[in-house]
Coordinates of C-alpha atoms and ligand atoms in Angstrom, one line a residue:
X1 CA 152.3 -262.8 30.3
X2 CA 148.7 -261.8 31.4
X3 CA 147.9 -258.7 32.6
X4 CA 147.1 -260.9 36.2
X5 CA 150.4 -261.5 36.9
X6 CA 151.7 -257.7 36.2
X7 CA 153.2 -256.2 39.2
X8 CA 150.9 -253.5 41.3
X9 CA 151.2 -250.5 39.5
X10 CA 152.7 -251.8 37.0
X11 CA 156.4 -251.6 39.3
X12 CA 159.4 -252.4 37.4
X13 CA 160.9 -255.5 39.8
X14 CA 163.8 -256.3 37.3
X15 CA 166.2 -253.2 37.0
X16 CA 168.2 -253.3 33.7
X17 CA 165.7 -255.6 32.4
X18 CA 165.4 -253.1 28.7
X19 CA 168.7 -254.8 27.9
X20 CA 166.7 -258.0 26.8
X21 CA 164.4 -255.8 24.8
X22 CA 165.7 -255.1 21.4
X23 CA 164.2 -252.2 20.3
X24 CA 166.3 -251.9 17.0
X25 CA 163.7 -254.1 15.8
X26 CA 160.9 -251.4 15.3
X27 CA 163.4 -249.0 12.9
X28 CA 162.1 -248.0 9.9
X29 CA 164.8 -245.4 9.3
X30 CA 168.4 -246.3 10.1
X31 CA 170.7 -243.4 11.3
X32 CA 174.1 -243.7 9.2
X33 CA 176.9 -241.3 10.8
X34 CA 179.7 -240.0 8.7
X35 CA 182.7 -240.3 11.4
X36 CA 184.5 -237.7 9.1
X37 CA 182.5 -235.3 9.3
X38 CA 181.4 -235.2 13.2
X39 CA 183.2 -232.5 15.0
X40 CA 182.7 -234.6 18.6
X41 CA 180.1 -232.2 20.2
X42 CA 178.1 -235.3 21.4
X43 CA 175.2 -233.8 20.6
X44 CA 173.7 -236.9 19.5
X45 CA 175.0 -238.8 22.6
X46 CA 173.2 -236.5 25.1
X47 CA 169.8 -236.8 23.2
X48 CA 169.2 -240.3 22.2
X49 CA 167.0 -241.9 24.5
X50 CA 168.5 -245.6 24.3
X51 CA 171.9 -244.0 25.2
X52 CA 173.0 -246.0 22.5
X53 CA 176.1 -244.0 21.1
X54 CA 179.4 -245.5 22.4
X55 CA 182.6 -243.8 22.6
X56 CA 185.5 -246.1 20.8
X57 CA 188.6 -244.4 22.5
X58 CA 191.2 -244.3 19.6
X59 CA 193.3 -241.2 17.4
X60 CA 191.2 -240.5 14.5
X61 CA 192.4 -238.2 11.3
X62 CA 190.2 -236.7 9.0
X63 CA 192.6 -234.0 7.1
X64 CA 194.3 -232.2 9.8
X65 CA 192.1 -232.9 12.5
X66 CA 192.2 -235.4 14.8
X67 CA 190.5 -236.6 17.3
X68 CA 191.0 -239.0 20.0
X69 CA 187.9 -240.9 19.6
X70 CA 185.1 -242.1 17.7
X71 CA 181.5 -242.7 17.4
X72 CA 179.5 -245.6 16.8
X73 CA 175.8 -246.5 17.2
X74 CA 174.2 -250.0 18.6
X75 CA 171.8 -250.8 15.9
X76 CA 170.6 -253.5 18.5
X77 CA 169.0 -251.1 20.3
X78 CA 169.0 -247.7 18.2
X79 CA 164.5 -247.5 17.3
X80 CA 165.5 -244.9 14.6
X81 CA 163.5 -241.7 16.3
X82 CA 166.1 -239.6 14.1
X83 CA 166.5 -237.0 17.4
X84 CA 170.4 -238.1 16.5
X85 CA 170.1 -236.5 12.6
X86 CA 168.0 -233.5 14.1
X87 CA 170.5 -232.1 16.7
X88 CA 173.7 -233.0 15.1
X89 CA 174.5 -229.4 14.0
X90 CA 177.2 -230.3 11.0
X91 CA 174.5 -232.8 9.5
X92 CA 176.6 -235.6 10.1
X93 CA 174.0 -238.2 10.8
X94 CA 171.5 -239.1 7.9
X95 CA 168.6 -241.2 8.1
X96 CA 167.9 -243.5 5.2
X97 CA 165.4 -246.2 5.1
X98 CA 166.1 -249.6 7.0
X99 CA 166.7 -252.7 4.4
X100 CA 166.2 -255.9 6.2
Ligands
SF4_201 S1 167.7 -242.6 15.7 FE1 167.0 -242.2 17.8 S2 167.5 -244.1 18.9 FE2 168.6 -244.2 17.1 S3 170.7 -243.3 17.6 FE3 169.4 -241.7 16.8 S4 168.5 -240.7 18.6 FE4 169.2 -242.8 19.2
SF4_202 S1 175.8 -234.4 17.0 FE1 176.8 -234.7 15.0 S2 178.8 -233.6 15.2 FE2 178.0 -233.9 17.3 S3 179.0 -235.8 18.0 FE3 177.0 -236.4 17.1 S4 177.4 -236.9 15.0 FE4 179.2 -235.7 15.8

């Protein structure tokens, strides 16, 4: 697309269009969480700016703890900023380097 046909002010016209735009491609760094050793504060959740955690509803042990959900990450979408890795306060997300 030339910059011609860009909207006036450069307007999004397409809401919900950044779904098509796979960001995960840019990673250099890949955030790895350890399930067992989150302690659900959804931390992570509130400051990633894809909003790319998901919640996967379901008991979880670890010991005895439980939980009643999970955490996963869409590495679709997920540009590894590491903002996860640097809030998490139990150090439960590490980033090591993306291997494609
Ligand atoms: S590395 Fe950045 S984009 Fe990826 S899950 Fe963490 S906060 Fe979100
Ligand atoms: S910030 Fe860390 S402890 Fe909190 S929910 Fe995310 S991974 Fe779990």
């Amino acid at each position: 697309m030339s910059w011609r046909e860009l909207p006036r002010g450069g307007l999004i016209l397409e809401p919900g269009n950044s779904a098509r735009r796979k960001t995960g491609d840019w990673r250099v760094y890949r955030p790895v969480l350890d399930n067992d050793k989150c302690i659900r504060c959804l931390l992570c959740w509130a400051y990633c700016p894809e909003g790319i955690f998901s919640i996967v509803d379901g008991e979880y042990k670890v010991g005895n703890r439980s939980w009643s959900f999970s955490l996963s990450i869409d590495y679709d979408y997920c540009k590894g900023c590491g903002i996860c890795a640097e809030e998490c306060p139990v150090g439960a997300i590490k980033m090591v380097e993306e291997v494609k």
